[in-house]
Every structure is written in structure tokens, then in C-alpha cells.
Coordinates of C-alpha atoms and ligand atoms in Angstrom, one line a residue:
M211 CA 5.9 22.5 -2.6
L212 CA 6.8 25.8 -0.6
I213 CA 5.5 25.8 2.9
P214 CA 7.9 28.7 4.4
R215 CA 8.0 30.2 7.7
A216 CA 4.9 29.8 9.5
L217 CA 4.2 26.0 8.8
C218 CA 7.6 25.3 9.9
G219 CA 7.7 27.8 13.0
M220 CA 4.7 28.2 15.4
A221 CA 6.6 25.7 17.4
R222 CA 4.3 24.7 20.1
S223 CA 5.7 23.7 23.7
N224 CA 4.9 20.2 24.3
K225 CA 4.8 20.9 27.8
K226 CA 1.7 19.6 29.7
R227 CA -1.2 22.2 29.2
T228 CA -4.3 22.5 31.1
A229 CA -7.5 22.7 29.4
G230 CA -9.9 25.6 29.2
F231 CA -12.8 23.2 29.2
G232 CA -13.1 20.6 31.7
G233 CA -9.7 19.1 31.2
S234 CA -7.9 17.2 34.0
P235 CA -4.8 19.3 35.3
G236 CA -1.7 17.5 34.6
K237 CA -2.9 15.4 32.0
R238 CA -1.0 15.4 28.3
L239 CA -3.3 17.3 26.2
A240 CA -3.5 16.9 22.4
R241 CA -3.9 19.8 20.0
I242 CA -6.3 18.5 17.2
V243 CA -7.6 20.2 13.8
V244 CA -10.7 18.7 12.9
K245 CA -12.2 18.8 9.4
F246 CA -16.0 18.1 8.4
G247 CA -16.6 17.6 4.6
G248 CA -19.7 18.5 2.8
T249 CA -21.9 15.5 4.3
S250 CA -20.8 16.3 7.7
V251 CA -22.3 20.0 7.3
A252 CA -24.9 19.3 4.7
T253 CA -27.7 20.9 7.1
V254 CA -27.9 22.4 10.3
E255 CA -28.8 19.4 11.9
R256 CA -25.6 17.7 10.6
I257 CA -23.6 20.6 11.7
R258 CA -25.0 20.0 15.4
Q259 CA -24.3 16.3 15.3
S260 CA -20.6 17.1 13.9
A261 CA -20.1 20.0 16.6
R262 CA -20.9 17.3 19.1
H263 CA -17.5 15.4 18.2
V264 CA -15.6 18.6 18.5
K265 CA -17.3 19.2 22.1
R266 CA -16.4 15.6 23.2
E267 CA -12.7 16.1 22.1
V268 CA -12.9 19.8 24.0
E269 CA -14.3 18.2 27.0
A270 CA -11.4 15.6 27.1
G271 CA -9.3 18.3 27.5
N272 CA -7.9 18.8 24.1
E273 CA -7.3 21.8 22.2
V274 CA -9.4 22.0 18.8
C275 CA -9.2 23.9 15.7
V276 CA -12.2 23.3 13.0
V277 CA -11.9 23.5 9.4
V278 CA -15.6 23.2 7.4
S279 CA -16.3 22.3 3.9
A280 CA -19.3 23.8 2.2
M281 CA -22.7 22.2 2.6
S282 CA -22.7 19.2 0.1
G283 CA -23.5 20.0 -3.3
K284 CA -23.2 23.9 -2.6
T285 CA -20.1 24.2 -4.4
N286 CA -21.4 22.9 -7.5
E287 CA -24.4 24.9 -7.5
L288 CA -22.1 28.1 -7.0
V289 CA -19.9 26.8 -9.9
G290 CA -23.3 26.4 -11.9
W291 CA -24.4 30.1 -11.1
V292 CA -20.7 31.4 -12.3
N293 CA -21.0 29.4 -15.5
E294 CA -24.5 30.5 -16.0
A295 CA -23.5 34.3 -15.5
S296 CA -20.9 34.1 -18.0
A297 CA -18.9 31.2 -19.8
F298 CA -15.8 33.4 -20.1
H299 CA -15.8 34.6 -16.6
D300 CA -12.9 36.4 -14.7
A301 CA -11.4 33.6 -12.5
R302 CA -10.9 36.1 -9.5
E303 CA -14.8 36.3 -9.6
Y304 CA -15.2 32.7 -9.8
D305 CA -13.1 32.4 -6.5
A306 CA -15.2 35.3 -5.1
V307 CA -18.6 33.2 -5.7
V308 CA -17.6 29.6 -4.9
A309 CA -15.5 30.5 -1.8
S310 CA -18.7 32.0 -0.1
G311 CA -20.2 28.3 0.7
E312 CA -17.4 27.7 3.5
Q313 CA -18.3 31.0 4.9
V314 CA -22.1 29.9 5.5
T315 CA -20.9 26.6 7.1
A316 CA -18.2 28.2 8.9
G317 CA -20.4 30.7 10.8
L318 CA -23.3 28.0 11.4
M319 CA -20.6 26.0 13.2
A320 CA -19.3 28.7 15.5
I321 CA -22.9 29.6 16.4
V322 CA -24.1 25.8 17.2
L323 CA -20.8 25.7 19.1
S324 CA -21.2 28.5 21.1
E325 CA -24.9 27.4 21.8
M326 CA -23.3 24.4 23.5
G327 CA -21.3 26.4 25.6
I328 CA -18.0 26.2 23.8
Q329 CA -16.1 29.6 22.9
S330 CA -15.9 29.7 19.2
R331 CA -15.6 32.3 16.5
S332 CA -15.3 32.0 12.8
F333 CA -12.5 32.9 10.5
A334 CA -12.5 33.2 6.7
G335 CA -9.1 32.1 5.1
W336 CA -8.2 35.8 4.6
Q337 CA -8.8 36.7 8.1
V338 CA -6.3 34.2 9.6
P339 CA -4.6 34.7 7.1
I340 CA -4.0 31.7 5.0
K341 CA -1.9 33.2 2.2
T342 CA -1.8 31.6 -1.2
D343 CA 0.0 32.3 -4.8
D344 CA -2.3 33.8 -7.2
A345 CA -3.3 30.8 -9.5
H346 CA -7.2 31.5 -9.0
G347 CA -9.2 28.2 -8.9
A348 CA -6.0 26.0 -8.0
A349 CA -4.3 28.2 -5.6
R350 CA -1.4 26.9 -3.3
I351 CA -0.8 27.6 0.2
V352 CA 2.5 29.2 0.7
D353 CA 2.0 30.8 4.6
I354 CA -0.2 30.5 7.0
D355 CA 0.3 33.0 10.2
G356 CA -0.8 30.7 13.0
T357 CA -0.5 33.4 15.6
E358 CA -4.2 34.3 16.2
L359 CA -5.4 30.6 16.1
D360 CA -2.7 29.5 18.6
K361 CA -3.8 32.5 20.9
R362 CA -7.3 31.6 20.6
M363 CA -6.8 28.0 21.5
K364 CA -4.5 28.4 24.5
D365 CA -7.1 30.8 25.9
G366 CA -10.0 28.1 25.5
W367 CA -11.5 28.8 22.2
V368 CA -12.4 26.9 19.2
P369 CA -11.6 28.8 15.8
V370 CA -13.7 27.6 13.1
I371 CA -12.0 28.3 9.8
T372 CA -13.3 28.2 6.1
G373 CA -11.7 25.3 4.0
F374 CA -10.8 25.5 0.5
Q375 CA -9.6 29.2 0.4
G376 CA -7.1 31.9 1.1
I377 CA -5.9 35.3 0.0
S378 CA -3.6 36.0 -2.9
P379 CA -0.4 38.6 -2.8
H380 CA -2.8 40.9 -4.8
N381 CA -5.4 40.7 -1.8
R382 CA -8.0 38.8 -3.8
I383 CA -9.8 35.4 -2.4
T384 CA -8.4 32.5 -3.9
T385 CA -9.7 28.8 -3.6
L386 CA -7.5 25.7 -3.7
G387 CA -9.4 23.5 -6.0
R388 CA -12.1 20.8 -5.8
G389 CA -11.7 18.9 -2.4
G390 CA -9.6 21.5 -1.2
S391 CA -10.6 21.7 2.5
D392 CA -8.5 18.5 3.2
T393 CA -5.6 20.7 2.3
S394 CA -6.7 23.4 4.3
A395 CA -6.9 21.4 7.3
V396 CA -3.5 19.7 7.0
A397 CA -1.7 23.2 6.4
V398 CA -3.7 24.8 9.5
A399 CA -2.6 21.5 11.6
A400 CA 1.0 22.0 10.4
A401 CA 0.9 25.8 11.2
V402 CA -0.4 25.3 14.7
N403 CA 1.9 22.4 15.3
A404 CA -1.2 20.2 16.0
D405 CA -0.7 16.5 17.3
R406 CA -3.1 15.1 14.8
C407 CA -5.5 16.3 11.8
D408 CA -9.0 14.4 12.0
I409 CA -10.8 14.1 8.7
Y410 CA -14.6 13.6 9.3
T411 CA -16.1 12.4 6.4
D412 CA -19.2 9.9 5.4
V413 CA -17.1 6.9 5.6
D414 CA -15.4 5.6 8.7
G415 CA -11.6 5.4 7.3
V416 CA -10.0 4.6 4.1
Y417 CA -11.1 1.1 2.6
T418 CA -9.1 -1.1 0.6
T419 CA -11.3 0.2 -2.4
D420 CA -14.0 2.5 -2.6
P421 CA -16.7 0.6 -0.2
R422 CA -19.6 2.1 -2.7
I423 CA -18.2 -0.1 -5.3
V424 CA -17.3 -3.2 -3.4
P425 CA -19.3 -3.4 -0.3
K426 CA -16.9 -6.3 1.0
A427 CA -14.0 -3.7 1.1
Q428 CA -12.2 -3.7 4.4
R429 CA -11.2 -0.4 6.4
L430 CA -7.5 -0.1 7.1
S431 CA -6.5 0.6 10.5
K432 CA -3.0 2.1 9.3
I433 CA -1.9 3.2 5.8
S434 CA 1.3 4.8 4.9
F435 CA 1.5 8.3 3.5
E436 CA 3.2 7.0 0.4
E437 CA 0.2 4.3 -0.3
M438 CA -2.4 7.1 0.6
L439 CA -0.7 9.3 -2.0
E440 CA -0.7 6.8 -4.6
M441 CA -4.4 5.8 -3.8
A442 CA -5.5 9.6 -3.8
S443 CA -3.9 10.1 -7.2
L444 CA -5.1 7.1 -8.6
G445 CA -8.9 8.0 -7.9
A446 CA -9.6 7.4 -4.1
K447 CA -11.0 11.1 -3.7
V448 CA -11.5 10.2 0.2
L449 CA -8.6 12.6 0.6
M450 CA -7.3 15.4 -2.0
I451 CA -4.0 14.7 -3.3
R452 CA -2.3 17.7 -2.1
S453 CA -3.5 17.3 1.5
V454 CA -1.7 13.9 1.7
E455 CA 1.5 15.4 0.0
M456 CA 1.6 18.3 2.4
A457 CA 0.9 15.9 5.4
M458 CA 3.7 13.7 4.5
A459 CA 6.2 16.9 4.0
H460 CA 5.2 18.0 7.4
K461 CA 4.8 14.6 9.2
V462 CA 1.2 15.6 10.2
R463 CA -0.7 12.3 11.3
L464 CA -4.1 12.0 9.7
L465 CA -7.0 10.2 11.0
V466 CA -10.0 9.7 8.6
R467 CA -13.2 8.8 10.5
S468 CA -16.8 9.3 10.3
S469 CA -19.0 12.1 11.3
F470 CA -22.0 9.7 11.4
D471 CA -20.4 7.6 14.3
D472 CA -22.1 8.5 17.7
P473 CA -20.2 11.2 19.2
D474 CA -21.0 10.0 22.8
A475 CA -20.0 6.0 22.0
P476 CA -16.8 4.9 23.6
Q477 CA -13.8 5.9 21.3
L478 CA -12.2 2.5 20.2
A479 CA -9.6 1.7 17.8
P480 CA -10.4 -0.3 14.9
D481 CA -9.1 -3.5 16.8
G482 CA -11.5 -2.9 19.6
T483 CA -9.1 -1.4 22.3
P484 CA -9.7 2.2 23.6
G485 CA -8.2 4.7 21.1
V486 CA -9.3 6.4 18.1
P487 CA -11.6 4.9 15.5
G488 CA -11.1 5.5 11.7
T489 CA -7.7 5.0 9.7
L490 CA -4.6 6.7 10.7
V491 CA -2.5 7.8 7.9
C492 CA 1.1 7.8 9.2
D493 CA 4.8 7.1 8.4
E494 CA 5.4 3.4 7.1
D495 CA 7.8 2.6 10.1
E496 CA 4.7 2.8 12.4
I497 CA 3.1 -0.2 10.3
M498 CA 4.0 -3.6 11.4
E499 CA 2.1 -6.0 9.1
K500 CA 2.9 -4.7 5.3
Q501 CA 0.7 -5.8 2.7
I502 CA 2.2 -6.7 -0.6
V503 CA -1.3 -4.8 -2.0
S504 CA -3.1 -2.4 0.2
G505 CA -5.8 -1.2 -2.1
V506 CA -7.4 -1.1 -5.6
T507 CA -8.4 2.2 -7.2
L508 CA -10.5 3.2 -10.2
A509 CA -10.6 6.6 -12.0
K510 CA -13.2 6.9 -14.8
A511 CA -13.6 9.3 -17.5
E512 CA -9.7 8.7 -19.1
A513 CA -9.6 9.4 -22.7
K514 CA -6.8 7.7 -25.0
I515 CA -5.0 9.4 -27.5
T516 CA -2.7 7.9 -30.3
L517 CA -0.3 10.1 -32.6
R518 CA 1.0 7.3 -35.2
D519 CA 4.2 7.7 -37.2
V520 CA 5.7 10.8 -35.4
K521 CA 9.0 11.8 -36.6
D522 CA 11.2 10.4 -34.2
N523 CA 13.8 13.2 -33.5
P524 CA 15.0 14.3 -30.1
G525 CA 12.9 16.7 -28.4
V526 CA 9.7 15.3 -30.1
A527 CA 8.0 14.2 -26.8
A528 CA 9.0 17.9 -25.2
A529 CA 7.2 19.1 -28.4
I530 CA 4.0 17.1 -27.9
F531 CA 3.6 17.4 -24.3
G532 CA 5.0 21.1 -24.0
A533 CA 2.0 22.0 -26.3
L534 CA -0.7 20.3 -24.3
A535 CA 1.1 21.8 -21.1
D536 CA 0.8 25.3 -22.5
E537 CA -2.9 24.9 -22.9
G538 CA -3.3 23.5 -19.0
I539 CA -4.1 20.1 -20.1
I540 CA -2.9 17.3 -17.6
V541 CA -1.4 14.1 -19.5
D542 CA -1.2 11.0 -17.3
M543 CA -0.3 7.4 -18.5
I544 CA 2.2 7.9 -21.6
V545 CA 3.4 4.8 -23.7
Q546 CA 5.9 5.1 -26.8
N547 CA 6.8 2.6 -29.3
I548 CA 9.9 2.7 -31.6
A549 CA 8.6 1.4 -35.1
D550 CA 10.6 -1.2 -37.1
D551 CA 12.2 1.6 -39.4
G552 CA 13.5 3.6 -36.3
A553 CA 12.6 6.7 -38.0
T554 CA 9.0 6.9 -36.7
T555 CA 7.6 6.2 -33.4
D556 CA 3.8 5.9 -32.1
I557 CA 3.1 7.8 -28.9
T558 CA -0.2 7.3 -26.8
F559 CA -1.1 8.9 -23.7
T560 CA -4.3 9.5 -21.6
V561 CA -6.0 13.1 -20.7
P562 CA -9.1 13.6 -18.8
D563 CA -12.3 13.0 -21.0
S564 CA -13.2 16.6 -20.4
E565 CA -9.9 17.7 -22.0
Y566 CA -10.2 15.2 -25.0
D567 CA -11.4 17.7 -27.7
K568 CA -9.0 20.6 -26.6
A569 CA -6.0 18.1 -26.5
I570 CA -7.1 16.8 -30.2
K571 CA -7.6 20.6 -31.6
T572 CA -3.9 21.5 -29.8
L573 CA -2.4 18.6 -31.4
Q574 CA -4.0 19.1 -34.7
A575 CA -2.8 22.8 -34.8
A576 CA 0.7 21.8 -33.8
G577 CA 0.4 19.3 -37.0
T578 CA -0.7 22.1 -39.3
D579 CA 2.1 24.4 -38.5
K580 CA 4.7 21.6 -38.1
R581 CA 5.8 22.2 -34.7
I582 CA 5.1 18.2 -34.7
E583 CA 5.3 16.0 -37.5
Y584 CA 3.1 12.8 -37.4
A585 CA 0.8 10.9 -40.0
R586 CA -2.5 10.4 -38.2
I587 CA -4.3 11.2 -34.7
S588 CA -6.7 8.7 -33.3
G589 CA -8.5 8.6 -30.1
S590 CA -11.3 7.7 -27.6
K591 CA -13.1 8.8 -24.6
G592 CA -14.6 6.5 -22.0
G593 CA -11.6 4.8 -20.4
A594 CA -10.9 3.7 -16.8
K595 CA -7.8 3.5 -14.9
I596 CA -7.6 0.6 -12.5
S597 CA -4.5 0.7 -10.3
V598 CA -3.2 -1.8 -7.3
V599 CA -1.3 -0.1 -4.6
G600 CA 0.8 -1.3 -1.9
V601 CA 4.4 -0.7 -0.4
G602 CA 5.1 -4.5 -0.5
M603 CA 5.5 -4.6 -4.3
R604 CA 8.9 -2.9 -3.7
S605 CA 10.1 -6.3 -2.3
H606 CA 7.8 -8.6 -4.1
A607 CA 8.0 -9.7 -8.1
G608 CA 5.1 -10.8 -9.9
V609 CA 2.3 -8.3 -9.0
A610 CA 1.8 -6.8 -12.3
S611 CA 1.9 -10.1 -14.0
S612 CA -0.7 -11.4 -11.5
M613 CA -2.9 -8.6 -12.0
F614 CA -3.0 -9.0 -16.1
K615 CA -4.1 -12.7 -15.2
A616 CA -6.8 -11.8 -13.0
L617 CA -8.0 -9.4 -15.7
A618 CA -7.4 -11.7 -18.4
D619 CA -9.4 -14.6 -16.6
K620 CA -12.4 -12.2 -16.8
G621 CA -12.0 -11.3 -20.3
I622 CA -11.0 -7.9 -19.7
N623 CA -8.6 -6.5 -22.5
I624 CA -6.0 -4.2 -21.2
Q625 CA -5.1 -1.0 -23.5
L626 CA -2.2 0.7 -21.4
I627 CA 0.1 -0.2 -18.6
T628 CA 2.0 1.9 -16.4
T629 CA 4.1 1.1 -13.0
S630 CA 6.0 2.6 -10.5
E631 CA 7.6 1.3 -7.4
I632 CA 4.4 0.7 -5.3
K633 CA 1.7 0.7 -7.9
T634 CA 0.6 -0.9 -11.2
S635 CA -2.1 0.8 -13.2
V636 CA -3.8 -0.3 -16.4
L637 CA -6.3 1.5 -18.8
I638 CA -9.5 -0.4 -19.8
D639 CA -12.9 0.2 -21.3
E640 CA -15.0 2.0 -18.7
Q641 CA -17.8 -0.4 -18.8
Y642 CA -15.5 -3.3 -17.3
A643 CA -14.3 -1.0 -14.5
E644 CA -16.4 -2.2 -11.6
L645 CA -15.9 -5.9 -12.4
A646 CA -12.3 -5.2 -12.8
V647 CA -12.1 -3.7 -9.2
R648 CA -14.1 -6.5 -7.8
A649 CA -12.2 -8.8 -9.7
L650 CA -8.8 -7.7 -8.7
H651 CA -10.0 -6.9 -5.0
T652 CA -11.0 -10.6 -4.3
Y653 CA -7.8 -11.7 -6.4
Y654 CA -5.6 -10.1 -3.7
G655 CA -7.3 -11.4 -0.8
L656 CA -8.6 -8.2 0.2
D657 CA -12.4 -9.1 0.8
R658 CA -13.8 -8.9 4.2
K659 CA -13.7 -12.3 5.5
D660 CA -17.4 -11.9 7.1
A661 CA -18.7 -10.6 3.9
Ligands
LIG920 P1 -16.0 14.8 2.1 O1 -17.2 15.4 1.4 O2 -16.3 14.4 3.5 O3 -14.6 15.6 1.9 P2 -15.6 13.0 0.0 O4 -16.8 12.6 -0.9 O5 -14.5 14.1 -0.7 O6 -16.0 13.4 1.4 O7 -14.9 11.5 0.2 C1 -15.3 10.4 0.8 C2 -15.7 9.6 -0.2 O8 -14.7 9.0 -0.8 C3 -16.4 8.5 0.4 O9 -17.9 8.5 0.6 C4 -16.1 7.2 -0.6 O10 -17.3 6.9 -1.6 C5 -15.1 7.4 -1.5 N1 -13.9 6.8 -1.6 C6 -13.3 6.6 -2.6 N2 -12.3 5.6 -2.5 C7 -12.4 5.5 -1.0 C8 -11.7 4.5 -0.4 N3 -10.6 3.5 -0.7 N4 -12.0 4.4 1.0 C9 -12.9 5.3 1.6 N5 -13.6 6.2 1.0 C10 -13.4 6.1 -0.6
LIG921 N1 -16.6 22.7 -1.0 C1 -15.3 22.2 -1.8 C2 -15.4 21.4 -2.7 O1 -16.8 21.0 -3.0 C3 -14.3 22.0 -0.9 C4 -14.2 20.7 -0.4 O2 -15.6 20.4 0.0 O3 -13.4 20.3 0.2 O4 -14.6 20.9 -3.8
LIG922 MG1 -13.5 15.4 0.0

């Protein structure tokens, strides 16, 4: 990940600063980037409620910079309009349309803050500027010039930045991919050398699993960057994957918290002591008690494809996965078996359900013109990937086998298995997904004691 100059630079003095708004002189101030997700800015009323969290931080003497998502549902609506206009649209115009949702909420947030007596102004990504590459629809941030933001904050202003977007080397608006406002917030936090990046959402932290699926899920008071990265890549959409990668690379501590909490209530840490509510995503060294399993994740709509009797020559895997990569198809789990004769192999892998038809066609075409030699292709949609994640797995044997046993006890068949140092994933039939998540959550002792 390339985040040059500005994200590494912009070194801010850590000397004591005095606040522009009611800060007590001499008090060590924090610089905080706060991000509000779609449900936190879903209506003008919700924007007002979220703005009260900003006001509280400002009145405590902190410097604050805000990053907003579009109103919930808005980006889907904009994407729908683009597709309705033309299925074969220009990706640059797609970005021009779908980036507009955040412009509305940034302006509204600045208006509401100003009405509360806080000096504020909105910035579209290109006005900061947040520079990206030109991969429209999935652009990566390459540079942020934090000069203006830094100056504004020092002068007591609260800048409000549109999340999810930036500007390409060709001066076109780009978007960062769905859920991209988390990444915008972390990148801005790194660029202005913030002490913390607060991600306000509709849950009050990161849970041991999605609390919508398992009401007995527990909030984690802290989680390591590494575990969060695995959880995000394995289906916990509470944070976008790239935002966690970037936070880890730039050591930006993230606090996931709820915008639905009373902004005026005393700020208490999860253990009830004065502090910040929510889940802190931080370095593993900051976490005293390390769990063997910290969380269980679920990703649905996973399709499985098997190529049978593939001629087993060096370069065959490169040919298969190269053909898929050329079509922009992202492959996830991969399993290869050598047949008894040693001349052929079976290869099974997963792709998102939405890419299944394209993947089958690509491989059929590669078979027809003999770029890949295989006997048969088969597959099915509707799989679910269930994973258990925990840094403790590094030092504890037997997590994978106990996971398989817990699933077997429920009569759930495992179709594929992959492991890494801190996670074990299995592919199962989607209809057993929730049952499997609940069973594993209980099995690893993650259920809330009072539930
Ligand atoms: P926002 O619009 O604020 O960015 P998202 O919908 O992207 O919010 O992410 C918040 C949602 O993530 C929650 O409502 C919750 O259902 C879901 N979620 C999935 N896994 C987890 C988890 N392990 N902990 C907390 N929330 C989770
Ligand atoms: N509004 C964008 C989306 O819905 C970005 C975000 O919410 O993070 O994907
Ligand atoms: Mg989100």
C-alpha cells in the first residue's frame, strides 16, 4: 500500500495546545478524526444527533475533523440509477454520480455544526485534496495534503470531509469501493497525525460475532489490528478491510463506537471506568488478556467451482488463476488434490456468487482454446464461509479440529477448509450458516454470561 509523503509527513507538534472552544488551558488536547456511517447521518435529525458527539469532543478541548458517509441507502439508490441509465456506463461517470451522496451529508453536517456555534466547513475529497490512483470504483488513496485541514483545526474549525472519494491523476472524481468512508477516515487521521480515529456506527463496538445474528455476542473492549483485519476480510463488515490495513500500517488507533449513545452521558470505558466507550482496535502489545478465539465471522454468497482431471504441469495453477484475474475475478479459498496417477489434479476454489457465471465462462473458454487442459468443470452457488479468528491460535494446537467437531455435532458437512496463523475457515451450505455461527460461538465460550 503506497501512502507517500503527506500521510507520513504532516508531523504535528505534540506540545500542549489550547483549545479554540472551551478547552481548559494547559490541558493535553487530543486531535480526533470522527467518522459517521450511513445510519448515523440517515436523516437531518440523525445528523444533528451525531453533531452533538462532535460538540462534546470540541467542548472538551479536542481538535476534531469529521468524515461522513452518505445517508444510508443513498449509495445503493445512486448505483441503481447509474445501472438504469446504462448497463455499459463509463466508470468515471459512475464515480461522478455515486460520490454525490457524501456531498449532501458533508454540507448538512457543516450547517448543523455551525448552527450549534461550532465553526465548520465542508470539503469534498477533491478539495482537500485526497489524491487517488485512477482505478475508478475501487481507487486507492496515494496522497493526502493535510495542510489546510491542519490549519483549520489549529484555528478552531471543524472540517467536514466527504468520505469514500478522492481525485484521480486525471482530475476526475474517484470512489474507493463500498464501505470506503472508513478508509477515508483512517487516511485523513494518518495525514493530520491524529491521536485517534473514532468510527461511529450503529453498534457500540466490535463484537465476537455479528450481534444481529447472535444476540449473545459480546462486545470486545480491545481487538488487535491483525485480528480485526482477519475479521473484516472474513465478513465482519463493521470496518472496511482496507481501512484496517491502513490503520495497522500507520499505527492509527481506531475506536468503534455508537452514534446512537447519548452524547451527553458520562464517557465510560467498557469496564465502567471513565474513558471512552466502544472497542479499541490497537497493537497486540496493548492487549493483556489474549483470547484463543476472539471472534466468529460469516460470509455468505460464496460459490464453489471444481476443475477435474486438470493436466498437472508446472504453471497450471498460474494459467487458471491468471485467466480469472485477467477478468477481475477475485478468488478466495483454493484446494488442490493430486490424483493417484500423478498426472492429473483436481482444483477447487471459491468466488463470490455474483462472479460465478463469469468465472465458469472464462474457464470454459480457456478449456476450448487449450490454455488449460481439464476433463470437467462443475460448481454451485450458495455456500457460506465460517471462520474462527484469534491470535491465541498461534500458540494453541487443536483449534481447527475442535471447530470441525463442533460442526460435526450439529450434523453440518464441511466442503472446504483453509487455515492461516490466526484463523481457520470452512465452507458449508448457506442454509446452515447461522446455525454454525451460533454453535461455534457457544463452543468457544464467547456467549455473554448474562444472556
Ligand atoms: P456504517 O454504515 O456505520 O459504516 P456498517 O453497516 O458498514 O455501518 O457496519 C456496521 C454493521 O456491521 C453492524 O450493524 C453489524 O450488523 C455489522 N457487523 C458484522 N460483524 C460485526 C461484528 N463482529 N461486530 C460488530 N458489528 C458487526
Ligand atoms: N456511502 C458509501 C457506501 O455505501 C461509502 C460508505 O458508506 O462507507 O458504500
Ligand atoms: Mg460501513
